[in-house]
Structures are given as C-alpha cells and as structure tokens.
XYZ file of C-alpha atoms in Angstrom:
681
model
C 17.874 -34.664 -4.117
C 16.335 -33.197 -7.260
C 16.577 -29.424 -7.401
C 13.253 -27.576 -7.550
C 12.508 -25.391 -10.556
C 12.678 -21.729 -9.630
C 11.002 -18.806 -11.345
C 13.210 -15.981 -12.523
C 12.938 -12.511 -11.005
C 10.336 -11.139 -13.433
C 8.297 -14.340 -13.216
C 8.182 -13.955 -9.449
C 7.009 -10.349 -9.686
C 4.446 -11.143 -12.360
C 3.039 -14.171 -10.566
C 2.652 -12.378 -7.287
C 1.033 -9.322 -8.881
C -1.403 -11.537 -10.784
C -2.219 -13.301 -7.532
C -2.947 -10.006 -5.754
C -5.126 -8.757 -8.630
C -7.173 -11.959 -8.642
C -7.550 -11.918 -4.886
C -8.707 -8.294 -4.966
C -11.278 -9.168 -7.614
C -12.464 -12.117 -5.511
C -12.551 -10.265 -2.223
C -14.142 -6.943 -3.156
C -17.595 -6.416 -4.608
C -16.750 -3.614 -7.009
C -13.045 -2.933 -7.637
C -11.620 -0.492 -10.169
C -8.161 0.206 -11.571
C -6.437 3.583 -11.800
C -4.880 3.981 -15.244
C -2.974 7.021 -16.469
C -1.362 5.825 -19.720
C 2.068 5.803 -18.064
C 4.441 2.849 -17.981
C 3.490 1.626 -14.485
C -0.273 1.776 -14.865
C -0.004 0.270 -18.354
C 2.037 -2.574 -16.868
C -0.701 -2.948 -14.245
C -3.367 -3.076 -16.968
C -1.365 -5.734 -18.821
C -1.064 -7.796 -15.618
C -4.826 -7.494 -15.158
C -5.294 -8.848 -18.688
C -3.020 -11.758 -17.825
C -4.894 -12.373 -14.583
C -8.167 -12.748 -16.475
C -6.934 -14.389 -19.675
C -6.948 -11.416 -22.017
C -9.888 -9.444 -20.652
C -10.031 -6.842 -17.899
C -13.305 -7.243 -15.960
C -12.795 -4.089 -13.894
C -13.159 -0.479 -15.086
C -10.076 1.657 -15.721
C -10.326 5.151 -14.216
C -8.411 7.908 -16.004
C -8.123 11.153 -14.012
C -8.190 13.946 -16.555
C -6.803 17.141 -15.044
C -7.184 18.984 -18.327
C -3.443 19.663 -18.392
C -2.060 16.388 -19.727
C 0.165 16.067 -22.792
C -1.622 15.353 -26.068
C 0.467 12.176 -26.384
C -1.090 10.874 -23.159
C -4.627 11.274 -24.498
C -3.690 9.701 -27.842
C -1.968 6.748 -26.165
C -4.940 6.299 -23.813
C -7.536 6.185 -26.585
C -5.471 3.823 -28.738
C -4.973 1.311 -25.914
C -8.628 1.468 -24.867
C -9.554 0.313 -28.374
C -6.821 -2.331 -28.669
C -7.240 -3.850 -25.187
C -10.968 -3.355 -24.826
C -10.700 -1.423 -21.563
C -13.836 -0.126 -19.870
C -12.687 3.488 -19.487
C -14.134 5.937 -16.976
C -12.841 9.502 -17.294
C -12.774 11.296 -13.947
C -12.752 15.091 -14.072
C -13.358 17.873 -11.570
C -16.091 20.247 -12.725
C -15.509 22.376 -9.636
C -11.880 23.007 -10.627
C -13.004 24.135 -14.072
C -15.716 26.407 -12.669
C -13.412 27.997 -10.078
C -10.482 28.292 -12.463
C -8.074 26.332 -10.237
C -4.724 26.144 -12.025
C -1.300 24.549 -11.400
C -0.039 27.850 -10.031
C -1.162 26.473 -6.656
C 0.165 22.951 -7.063
C -1.226 21.541 -3.833
C -4.704 22.968 -4.375
C -4.718 21.958 -8.036
C -3.682 18.369 -7.316
C -6.106 18.189 -4.430
C -9.106 19.264 -6.494
C -8.315 17.980 -9.987
C -6.943 14.606 -8.848
C -7.903 13.711 -5.284
C -11.411 15.147 -5.194
C -12.146 14.044 -8.748
C -11.153 10.493 -7.866
C -13.145 10.504 -4.625
C -16.229 11.687 -6.470
C -15.877 8.963 -9.099
C -15.338 6.259 -6.481
C -18.464 7.369 -4.619
C -20.558 7.833 -7.756
C -19.878 4.314 -9.027
C -19.721 2.689 -5.599
C -16.237 1.234 -6.035
C -14.953 -0.405 -2.838
C -11.350 -1.053 -3.914
C -8.847 0.635 -6.198
C -5.846 -1.021 -7.838
C -2.881 1.325 -8.313
C 0.507 1.098 -9.998
C 2.433 2.615 -7.076
C 5.963 1.363 -6.498
C 7.840 1.688 -3.225
C 11.037 3.052 -4.793
C 9.497 6.175 -6.363
C 9.505 8.630 -3.480
C 10.318 8.750 0.225
C 6.678 9.428 1.071
C 5.549 6.567 -1.140
C 8.012 4.252 0.548
C 5.981 4.373 3.739
C 3.208 2.143 2.442
C 4.293 -1.045 4.198
C 7.492 -2.097 5.924
C 7.719 -5.253 8.030
C 11.062 -5.483 9.822
C 13.102 -5.695 13.020
C 16.150 -3.715 14.184
C 19.586 -5.281 14.777
C 19.939 -7.235 17.998
C 16.587 -9.007 17.689
C 17.163 -12.632 18.674
C 15.727 -15.142 16.193
C 14.955 -18.633 17.497
C 16.224 -21.409 15.257
C 18.629 -24.277 14.814
C 21.137 -21.826 16.226
C 19.982 -18.677 17.937
C 21.245 -15.581 16.111
C 20.649 -11.864 16.030
C 18.566 -11.102 12.958
C 21.446 -9.236 11.277
C 23.571 -12.409 11.454
C 20.996 -14.796 9.972
C 22.023 -16.143 6.559
C 20.319 -17.793 3.638
C 19.967 -21.502 4.299
C 19.796 -21.129 8.084
C 16.857 -22.862 9.705
C 14.515 -21.007 12.024
C 11.493 -22.017 14.040
C 8.100 -20.990 12.661
C 4.784 -20.453 14.440
C 4.164 -24.182 14.018
C 7.151 -25.027 16.212
C 8.902 -26.620 13.259
C 12.069 -25.487 11.525
C 12.096 -24.105 8.017
C 14.809 -22.710 5.768
C 15.480 -18.999 5.432
C 15.151 -18.251 1.718
C 16.043 -14.558 1.737
C 17.151 -11.767 4.058
C 16.199 -8.160 3.402
C 17.881 -5.076 4.823
C 16.897 -1.447 4.489
C 17.323 1.962 6.058
C 14.295 3.223 7.940
C 13.295 6.383 9.725
C 10.003 6.291 11.553
C 8.205 4.745 14.480
C 8.747 1.301 15.942
C 6.411 -0.479 18.314
C 7.904 -1.598 21.609
C 5.928 -4.686 22.578
C 6.381 -5.788 26.185
C 5.125 -9.332 26.800
C 4.914 -10.959 30.190
C 7.722 -13.503 30.618
C 9.935 -11.890 27.991
C 12.152 -9.015 26.967
C 10.669 -6.161 24.902
C 10.443 -6.668 21.142
C 10.894 -3.726 18.777
C 9.233 -4.009 15.374
C 7.681 -1.853 12.684
C 4.172 -0.697 13.417
C 2.439 -2.838 10.807
C 4.354 -6.083 11.248
C 1.792 -8.911 11.588
C 1.875 -10.687 14.958
C -0.101 -13.848 15.734
C -2.462 -12.576 18.387
C -5.727 -13.169 20.167
C -8.158 -10.489 21.261
C -11.020 -11.121 23.630
C -13.900 -8.699 23.468
C -16.666 -8.146 25.969
C -19.927 -10.039 25.518
C -22.180 -7.164 26.503
C -23.444 -9.255 29.402
C -22.660 -8.396 33.000
C -22.589 -10.132 36.359
C -22.787 -8.816 39.894
C -20.319 -9.687 42.616
C -19.516 -8.979 46.242
C -15.990 -8.996 47.677
C -14.770 -8.585 51.213
C -11.951 -6.059 51.507
C -8.988 -6.023 53.858
C -10.949 -3.766 56.167
C -13.670 -6.379 56.569
C -16.206 -4.390 54.562
C -18.130 -6.157 51.793
C -18.472 -4.212 48.580
C -20.399 -5.002 45.443
C -19.635 -4.412 41.819
C -20.400 -5.423 38.294
C -18.164 -7.100 35.720
C -18.552 -7.869 32.047
C -18.588 -11.505 30.995
C -15.730 -12.314 28.635
C -16.818 -12.622 25.036
C -15.523 -14.665 22.159
C -11.791 -14.601 21.383
C -10.600 -13.775 17.870
C -7.277 -15.147 16.560
C -5.611 -13.307 13.678
C -2.370 -11.910 12.266
C -2.643 -8.335 13.547
C -0.440 -5.330 12.945
C 1.730 -4.602 15.963
C 0.335 -1.115 16.494
C -3.199 -2.529 16.844
C -2.251 -4.667 19.851
C -3.226 -3.504 23.322
C -2.385 -4.278 26.907
C -4.084 -7.530 27.854
C -4.089 -9.019 24.345
C -2.451 -12.402 23.807
C 0.559 -13.273 21.636
C 1.741 -16.771 20.790
C 4.824 -18.763 21.821
C 4.763 -22.212 20.162
C 6.012 -25.504 21.469
C 9.007 -26.745 19.516
C 8.615 -29.944 17.582
C 11.069 -32.719 18.432
C 13.593 -32.986 15.628
C 14.140 -36.401 14.069
C 17.596 -35.349 12.864
C 19.363 -36.409 16.039
C 23.100 -35.797 16.341
C 24.849 -38.644 18.136
C 28.575 -37.950 17.634
C 30.906 -34.991 17.217
C 34.475 -34.744 15.947
C 36.712 -32.396 17.899
C 38.782 -31.470 14.850
C 35.682 -29.982 13.179
C 36.245 -26.980 15.466
C 40.044 -27.012 15.222
C 40.637 -26.934 11.475
C 42.785 -23.793 11.684
C 45.292 -25.502 13.981
C 48.225 -26.264 11.668
C 50.197 -28.126 14.348
C 47.312 -30.445 15.149
C 48.038 -34.050 14.220
C 45.435 -36.802 13.905
C 46.674 -40.367 14.110
C 44.513 -43.457 14.526
C 41.511 -41.294 15.374
C 43.315 -39.349 18.106
C 44.506 -35.741 18.290
C 47.854 -34.366 19.411
C 49.937 -31.197 18.942
C 53.365 -31.448 17.306
C 54.878 -29.038 19.803
C 53.388 -30.783 22.837
C 55.494 -32.811 25.258
C 56.092 -36.331 24.021
C 54.322 -37.713 27.088
C 51.252 -35.484 26.650
C 47.891 -37.128 26.182
C 46.447 -38.088 22.812
C 42.750 -37.077 22.790
C 40.028 -39.176 21.173
C 38.751 -37.190 18.170
C 35.226 -38.559 17.790
C 33.065 -38.758 20.889
C 29.538 -39.927 21.530
C 27.090 -37.225 22.558
C 25.639 -39.081 25.499
C 23.985 -37.636 28.571
C 27.218 -37.579 30.594
C 29.247 -35.515 28.117
C 26.329 -33.143 27.493
C 26.017 -32.574 31.227
C 29.759 -31.874 31.307
C 29.369 -29.358 28.484
C 26.698 -27.760 30.658
C 29.206 -27.490 33.528
C 31.614 -25.697 31.183
C 28.923 -23.255 30.050
C 28.110 -22.477 33.674
C 31.568 -22.160 35.207
C 34.193 -23.228 32.676
C 37.087 -21.331 31.102
C 40.248 -21.933 29.094
C 43.619 -20.383 29.875
C 45.418 -20.296 26.535
C 48.826 -19.415 27.977
C 48.807 -22.412 30.329
C 46.709 -24.658 28.047
C 44.442 -25.438 30.994
C 40.730 -26.175 30.885
C 39.209 -25.046 34.176
C 35.888 -25.633 35.990
C 34.884 -23.734 39.144
C 32.583 -25.182 41.821
C 31.429 -24.368 45.319
C 33.006 -26.497 48.019
C 29.603 -28.080 48.712
C 29.315 -29.326 45.128
C 31.579 -32.347 45.540
C 29.056 -34.541 43.745
C 29.386 -32.336 40.644
C 33.191 -32.442 40.873
C 33.134 -36.240 41.078
C 30.730 -36.422 38.133
C 33.006 -34.164 36.042
C 36.167 -36.130 36.863
C 34.459 -39.430 36.066
C 33.051 -38.270 32.704
C 36.285 -36.639 31.511
C 38.235 -39.776 32.352
C 35.701 -42.038 30.682
C 35.359 -39.878 27.554
C 38.866 -38.490 26.982
C 40.995 -40.674 29.277
C 42.234 -37.538 31.014
C 42.699 -36.986 34.740
C 41.824 -33.710 36.383
C 43.440 -31.902 39.266
C 41.324 -30.382 42.054
C 42.604 -27.392 43.989
C 41.109 -24.879 46.385
C 40.585 -21.357 45.013
C 39.536 -19.833 48.328
C 37.791 -20.940 51.490
C 34.554 -21.838 49.680
C 35.515 -22.542 46.063
C 37.256 -25.366 44.254
C 38.761 -25.512 40.794
C 39.119 -28.590 38.583
C 41.933 -28.342 36.006
C 42.644 -30.406 32.897
C 45.923 -29.876 31.050
C 44.974 -30.163 27.376
C 45.165 -27.566 24.631
C 42.966 -29.721 22.406
C 40.152 -29.909 24.967
C 40.549 -26.278 25.992
C 40.154 -25.059 22.424
C 37.336 -27.503 21.746
C 35.208 -26.463 24.737
C 35.865 -22.728 24.301
C 35.045 -22.769 20.593
C 32.015 -24.954 21.082
C 30.468 -22.898 23.880
C 32.323 -19.570 24.083
C 35.322 -18.196 25.945
C 34.111 -15.456 28.262
C 30.946 -15.165 30.321
C 29.372 -12.801 27.771
C 30.218 -15.173 24.915
C 28.822 -18.341 26.475
C 26.303 -20.280 24.400
C 24.829 -23.735 24.035
C 26.594 -26.032 21.537
C 25.436 -25.486 17.959
C 23.772 -28.912 17.862
C 21.604 -28.464 20.982
C 18.431 -28.491 18.877
C 19.480 -31.762 17.269
C 19.939 -34.051 20.240
C 17.350 -36.352 21.753
C 15.240 -34.812 24.495
C 16.720 -36.937 27.290
C 20.187 -35.697 26.288
C 18.954 -32.120 26.055
C 17.747 -32.503 29.628
C 21.289 -33.369 30.716
C 22.764 -30.367 28.892
C 20.355 -27.997 30.639
C 20.860 -29.833 33.927
C 24.619 -29.261 33.726
C 24.106 -25.538 33.114
C 21.617 -25.200 35.931
C 23.504 -27.260 38.512
C 26.699 -25.429 37.674
C 25.330 -21.908 37.915
C 21.610 -21.901 38.625
C 19.803 -21.039 41.818
C 16.605 -23.018 42.350
C 14.527 -22.273 39.220
C 16.469 -19.177 38.213
C 19.536 -18.796 35.990
C 21.603 -15.616 35.706
C 23.939 -14.885 32.797
C 25.575 -11.947 31.032
C 25.163 -13.725 27.676
C 21.960 -12.782 25.860
C 22.501 -15.633 23.417
C 22.788 -18.190 26.206
C 19.669 -16.876 27.948
C 17.562 -17.218 24.801
C 19.076 -20.603 23.914
C 18.303 -21.979 27.365
C 14.792 -20.641 26.967
C 14.566 -22.426 23.604
C 15.822 -25.673 25.132
C 13.241 -25.431 27.916
C 10.483 -24.758 25.381
C 11.470 -27.988 23.632
C 10.806 -29.625 26.988
C 7.424 -27.810 27.201
C 8.626 -25.464 29.938
C 8.155 -21.708 29.622
C 10.811 -19.488 31.174
C 10.839 -15.716 31.394
C 13.795 -13.497 30.486
C 14.278 -10.213 32.303
C 17.072 -7.805 33.011
C 18.335 -8.443 36.524
C 18.075 -4.795 37.499
C 18.531 -1.295 36.129
C 21.858 -1.191 37.947
C 22.977 -4.374 36.139
C 21.488 -4.063 32.616
C 23.984 -6.548 31.212
C 22.782 -9.338 33.491
C 19.802 -11.384 32.316
C 17.755 -13.618 34.576
C 16.061 -16.701 33.172
C 13.279 -17.809 35.510
C 10.951 -20.791 35.172
C 7.434 -19.351 35.143
C 4.905 -20.342 37.776
C 2.755 -22.847 35.890
C 5.860 -24.810 34.848
C 7.702 -25.028 38.161
C 6.263 -28.430 38.949
C 7.280 -29.827 35.563
C 10.769 -28.355 35.941
C 11.073 -30.063 39.331
C 9.819 -33.328 37.855
C 12.385 -33.297 35.025
C 15.427 -31.803 36.745
C 14.795 -32.513 40.413
C 15.322 -28.841 41.235
C 12.767 -27.297 43.570
C 11.505 -23.741 43.597
C 12.220 -21.527 46.563
C 8.759 -19.956 46.161
C 5.552 -21.938 45.679
C 3.438 -21.026 42.698
C -0.016 -19.573 43.216
C -2.248 -19.149 40.178
C -3.338 -15.602 40.982
C -2.948 -14.014 37.562
C -4.189 -15.123 34.176
C -0.947 -14.549 32.250
C -0.447 -17.735 30.223
C -2.740 -20.262 28.557
C -1.593 -23.552 27.073
C -3.126 -24.867 23.862
C -2.658 -28.328 22.408
C -2.942 -27.233 18.789
C -1.321 -24.399 16.884
C -3.870 -21.551 16.506
C -5.527 -21.463 13.118
C -6.120 -18.112 11.475
C -7.579 -19.481 8.259
C -9.159 -22.737 7.165
C -6.287 -23.178 4.723
C -2.586 -23.588 5.365
C -0.614 -25.575 7.946
C -2.348 -26.684 11.106
C 0.080 -28.800 13.145
C -0.619 -30.272 16.564
C 2.496 -28.994 18.278
C 0.552 -26.427 20.272
C 2.072 -23.793 22.490
C 0.939 -21.062 24.816
C -0.661 -17.658 24.709
C 1.024 -15.027 26.843
C -0.270 -11.606 27.774
C 0.884 -8.292 26.355
C 1.995 -6.232 29.341
C 2.316 -2.914 27.523
C 2.600 -1.323 24.076
C 4.335 1.913 23.186
C 5.834 3.571 20.120
C 9.297 5.037 19.833
C 11.219 6.871 17.078
C 13.901 4.960 15.186
C 16.484 5.813 12.557
C 18.660 2.975 11.310
C 18.788 -0.404 9.619
C 15.938 -2.890 9.620
C 16.076 -6.583 8.754
C 13.518 -9.136 7.714
C 13.514 -12.833 6.867
C 11.643 -14.680 4.164
C 11.018 -18.186 5.465
C 10.093 -21.246 3.436
C 6.619 -22.792 3.574
C 5.075 -21.326 6.725
C 6.265 -17.729 6.101
C 6.689 -17.093 9.825
C 9.494 -16.884 12.378
C 10.051 -16.221 16.077
C 11.810 -13.055 17.295
C 12.355 -13.601 21.024
C 10.129 -16.669 20.675
C 7.033 -14.699 19.592
C 5.219 -15.783 16.403
C 5.247 -13.154 13.635
C 4.554 -13.364 9.932
C 7.382 -12.428 7.621
C 7.048 -9.711 5.026
C 6.629 -11.436 1.676
C 9.706 -9.740 0.238
C 13.139 -10.865 -0.826
C 16.505 -9.149 -0.314
C 15.510 -6.443 -2.811
C 12.118 -6.022 -1.151
C 10.493 -7.959 -3.996
C 7.470 -10.142 -3.357
C 8.517 -13.787 -3.301
C 6.227 -16.187 -5.121
C 7.738 -19.475 -3.940
C 5.082 -21.622 -2.260
C 2.840 -18.645 -1.516
C 0.194 -19.711 1.016
C -3.395 -19.361 -0.206
C -4.367 -17.319 2.840
C -1.762 -14.590 2.176
C -4.357 -11.990 1.234
C -6.312 -12.564 4.419
C -3.176 -12.241 6.508
C -2.634 -8.704 5.283
C -6.259 -7.659 4.992
C -7.598 -4.372 6.249
C -11.062 -3.427 7.373
C -12.814 -0.499 5.767
C -15.425 1.793 7.136
C -18.706 2.456 5.333
C -18.184 4.790 2.380
C -14.446 4.156 2.197
C -12.477 2.182 -0.367
C -9.258 0.236 0.002
C -6.101 0.719 -2.061
C -4.477 -2.376 -3.553
C -0.839 -2.164 -4.722
C 0.102 -5.074 -7.020
C 3.314 -3.304 -8.154
C 4.506 -2.100 -4.765
C 7.598 -4.317 -4.847
C 8.588 -3.580 -8.428
C 11.358 -1.120 -9.243
C 11.564 1.225 -12.214
C 14.147 -1.096 -13.756
C 11.871 -4.113 -13.214
C 9.051 -2.346 -15.051
C 11.179 -1.537 -18.087
C 12.642 -5.050 -18.236
C 9.120 -6.426 -18.086
C 7.953 -4.031 -20.824
C 10.761 -5.359 -23.008
C 9.989 -8.996 -22.256
C 6.259 -8.606 -22.855
C 6.703 -6.205 -25.790
C 4.262 -3.735 -24.240
C 3.295 -0.471 -25.954
C 5.140 2.588 -24.643
C 4.029 6.206 -24.616
C 6.403 8.079 -26.991
C 6.975 10.782 -24.367
C 9.381 8.395 -22.620
C 11.803 8.468 -25.559
C 14.197 11.329 -26.271
C 13.550 14.167 -28.681
C 16.389 16.598 -29.218
C 18.253 15.239 -26.196
C 15.354 15.358 -23.729
C 12.608 12.979 -22.624
C 9.999 12.527 -19.900
C 10.999 10.104 -17.180
C 7.554 10.200 -15.579
C 4.310 11.563 -17.000
C 1.996 14.132 -15.487
C 0.462 17.531 -16.105
C 2.264 19.557 -18.754
C 2.871 22.685 -16.601
C 4.224 20.570 -13.720
C 6.465 18.084 -15.517
C 9.927 18.872 -16.832
C 11.966 16.682 -19.184
C 15.307 15.162 -18.273
C 18.392 15.119 -20.464
C 18.621 11.814 -22.279
C 19.502 10.108 -25.556
C 17.185 7.132 -24.994
C 15.655 5.969 -28.290
C 14.187 2.592 -27.318
C 13.526 0.268 -24.382
C 17.026 -1.242 -24.473
C 18.533 2.240 -24.182
C 16.130 2.946 -21.318
C 17.242 -0.096 -19.343
C 20.911 0.815 -19.700
C 20.301 4.446 -18.736
C 18.378 3.514 -15.594
C 21.123 1.112 -14.525
C 23.641 3.957 -14.608
C 21.432 6.825 -13.427
C 21.463 8.189 -9.880
C 18.693 10.729 -10.605
C 15.376 10.154 -8.866
C 12.699 8.977 -11.258
C 10.219 11.699 -10.335
C 12.771 14.506 -10.225
C 10.931 16.217 -13.049
C 7.585 16.261 -11.230
C 6.825 19.542 -9.478
C 4.822 18.055 -6.624
C 7.731 15.778 -5.771
C 9.975 18.820 -5.423
C 7.684 20.308 -2.791
C 8.677 20.254 0.831
C 8.065 16.990 2.669
C 5.036 18.332 4.539
C 3.318 19.136 1.247
C 3.652 15.576 0.020
C 2.512 14.350 3.420
C -0.592 16.499 3.111
C -1.312 15.137 -0.350
C -0.824 11.629 0.951
C -3.187 12.272 3.835
C -5.771 13.582 1.377
C -5.509 10.437 -0.692
C -3.142 11.589 -3.436
C -0.888 8.595 -4.038
C -1.345 8.291 -7.764
C 1.435 7.158 -10.092
C 1.522 7.805 -13.805
C-alpha cells in the first residue's frame, strides 16, 4: 500500500494555526489580533498574513503601557510599515491621570493592560481576539484547555486496554461504531479538577472538565399540561408538568452536563476482517523446547507417548464456545501440566460438549473427576494446550479476558464465545467477574450483538467484583440469541435508554454512518480533585473514541500536545465552540500548542524579523519582552537565531523567569487571569 505523504512538525503547527485563524475570521463578525512586537505575536501576525495571502484583514491591537523598551516601539513601527498592519494603540488614560506605576505590579497590569484592552475591545466592538499565548509558558497559562483521562480508563477497541497501555497503531472504536487507528498518545502531569460522570448502566468515568462528550440535552418547551394521579392512599391529586421541548445534540464539555442529560453509546459495526484460523505456536514462541513437525506441536522433554497437538485450528463455533468455558471456569496447573475446567454436577451437557469439542479439535481425551459433592472437574494433560489457553485468555480469575481476536470473528461465532462464558459462569442474564477487562470486553461483544449490558460493582463489601447485567430493554433479545431467560421480567417504568438507528449528527459535515446506537441517561455529575498523570488519544479520521463505551471527542493534540493537522474534520471549530454573552468577546489561541522552541525554529524557517532585544549584549539578553521596570535580562551569549535554538534546547530556565508578574505568588497570577490578563509578548 502506498504510504501517505505526511507534513513535518512545523508544517502541522502552521497548517492548524492557519486553519484556526481563518475559522475565527469566518465565524466572528469583528475579530482583532493582539500584537506586542514580541516573537510569539509576530509569529501570529505572520501566520495571519499566510492565512489571507499576504494581507491581514483584522486590526492589530498594541497595548502601550508607557513603560516599554524603545526597541519595542521601533520594531513595532517598522513592521507596521513593511507588513501593512492596521495598528490600533490601546492606552489607559486613567493610569496616566492617577499616576499608577509598576511599583504596584498587579494594579499597574490591571489598569494599563487589562482595562486598556477591555476599553479598546468595547470601543471598536470587537467580538473575538486572537492571541499568541502558548501552553508551555506558565503554570497558570497551561490551564487553558486540557482534554484527558486518568490511568485505568478502559478504552473500547480491537482489544480492550486501559488508556495508559494503548499504543500507536492500535485500533479503537469511534462514535460511529467503526474502528480507526490511534495516531498519537499524549501524556502529561495534571493538578486540578476532574469530572466524575455517572451514567446509568455503566461505571463512573473520570475526565477533565472540558473534555467534549457527545451529548443530548432536552429543554422545556414552555408549555404545560395538567394531570391527575391516584395515590396509594386512594386520593386523587392534580398537578402540572412541562411538555418536553426540542432536543439538542452537540459535543459538550463534561462540566456542562447535568443529571438527566443523555450520552451516547454506539452500536459496533460488523468487521469484514474475519479471523477464521489461529496457530497455537503464535502464543508459544518463547518455548525453546517446543517442536513443530508436520503441523503438530510437541515438547522435547515430554514422554514419547504424549500427544502431538494440531498447531493450526479452525475458529468455529464449537472451539469458541470451549474458549468461553475456559474463561468462565478454566485454569492451568503448570507443575502438573494439566488444563482444568470446573462445572456444577448438573452441567453434564456442558461437560459432554467440552469433551466432544476437545477430542474433535485436538484429538485429546479428558478425564472427569468429582471435586466435591456438587462439583466436577474435567482435566486434559497437555502443556501445549494449557499454555495456549492461559496465554490466550489469562491465568487467574482477575486476569481473564476474551481472546484478542474476539472483535474479528463472525457474529454467529461471537455468539458462541459469549455463550460459553455465560453458560460456564453466568446466572440468568447476569455475569460476575473479578476481571475488569473481561467485564468490559463482554460488554463490547454484546454491543456488537446490539445488546446493552450494565457494569456495576457487586457491592461496597466486594469492590473487586464486577457484575455485568443485561439491561431491561434487551432481555428479550438476549433470550432470543442465547436461550437464557431472565429471572425478573422487564417493565418499562423508567426512561433510561433510547435506541437510534443512525449515529447522531452534530454538524452537516463529517461522517454520518448508519450504525446507530443508544442514548443513555446521566445519573449524576460531580467534580473531584486530582493530581497525577493524564492520557489522551489522537484517533484517525473520526477524531473520537470510547472510554467505557461512551463517545468522546479526542483533544486535537499529539504526544507533545501539538495540534495534529492530519485529516482535520471541517467541523472542528464548531466542536470546540463557546457561547458568549452580550458585550463579551472570545479569546482565540492559534499558538496554544506551540512551544518556545517551535516558535524559534519557525522564525528561522520563515526568516522572520526579530526584535534585537532577544539577542545578547554584553552577555545578557531578554528572553521575553515586557515593561522595562518589570523585565530583567538573562545571562546569554546568543547572537542569532541558530544560537537561540541551541540555547533553548539546553536550558532548564523558565522562559518568563525574567518577568516580574510571573514571579508573583500563584494567587496573584490567578487574579490577573480572572481579570482577563493573559497577554503574551
């Protein structure tokens, strides 16, 4: 297959930033750009020129505090002439009149920067502001947007894995129910709040507060109806209820969800890549004594009369059902080289089925013995089979899992795999296991069969035990497929799940498959503090994945938290849009995913003009630009951009270490941020 052309790192950053700038210009009536004559905002201005083919159709606002270096003013005026920028100088007259100086840094910044900018935005009626902020500059600035999940979050895919174990090239299910490749995995440290989202029919999901979740909100119509209901006491009482209004489907930030909202669990598309055979030695490659002759396996050290096992077997319904028996009640004793299956004494039909299939498939006879008054054990003496089954599906109860190919077998064979698990260890339409992976994989398998199952902890006293239970609306279908009846009849008393035949469409563009799925209710939402690692996936094409089966949009960032350009969907901007109130403006951050090193490499590649303050004079230079009384130089011998790139690669000093406001206590920066001061120069 021909390899696709890929953009290099700077191309990716440039293309995505240009895309964001164009979308901001399209979406907002009157956008402006904050420009300070520093490297980042100059890079932003250059990207704006690229976005509009050499011209910048939006004004550039320069906040003049009155305390800037002369070189900043000179550089500003020169570039305005050369690039034809429409410059607006924003200045606080109040600060001049009241004599506010940098002696009170917070007050000075608040009046000379924040209030000056607010006044300019209001005076000109700007409704959006493009800024050159980067995430890596400061801890406070790093809080702009983080979409991630903590370790232990189960991701539904070709193989179910915790998010921290997902690798590039793995395939995961998207909100369309189809599998797509994982292009990148990002990991970062995070300290802040997580949302704990509790859906009906599922375990809680923990995610960052602004992670987009495919959701549906139903608002009231403003119309009411009267009703009368007879109570248990025989009394009839009246009331009034609001008629349900129109439902709105969108990618919403997790913290905006409420109890009663709907989140989406898709159906899983049948995979045309069906696996029909498996070779046992594919799981036994580390076994040096294993011998393969004429397609059969044998151990050198085994007794000369021991059985030779067929290496390649057909994955038919019988063997998949047998694998299900192993998952439910199988084990391997390495010291005795015995593969064991445990059954209740009343399950003679399952014992006979197991003996028949093992004989037919591997030409091996089993031995049945009583374990106690009500249990029987079926033993097979084969190291090859013992290792094969235990490596395929796990050794201990907590390690049990479905075979890695369970998503790649035909549906009728998948039915037999699930049937074996359920008959071996299930109780009516409930399955109990201590393996979280197995619980979620069985749930995935059932979803492929269009059956929704819930996952819950068995009890507070047994937190390690998970119960998989077929949900009410699907009990009849489960009975129809597996012949297993429910011990409790289903009554449709609560509106907790709604099936849809088509995948919900947020935008008129983008994928719109017919796989469908179901909306399930949000039972509760709460926030909780978190301090630790977070992970995120960047998924090809659809840009979505399914933690615990719930559809979420991935953050458009790669392993370095860079925006990824590859196959960017046209509706990306709408998926991360925000609503503004009257009189407010929105901040747009085209450089948020760039690093300081990225900016300097880009300046070199594009041969951009650089303010001379960045280069060393007498062993000192400015690493970031600001007000003269509040900005100290750093020691450096940098003479040109190449020197700069090498210095940054080796430096462990924070970029803004010379800026006084960034040396303030955290609460001071938080206050500035709350006031709107997030300006980079």
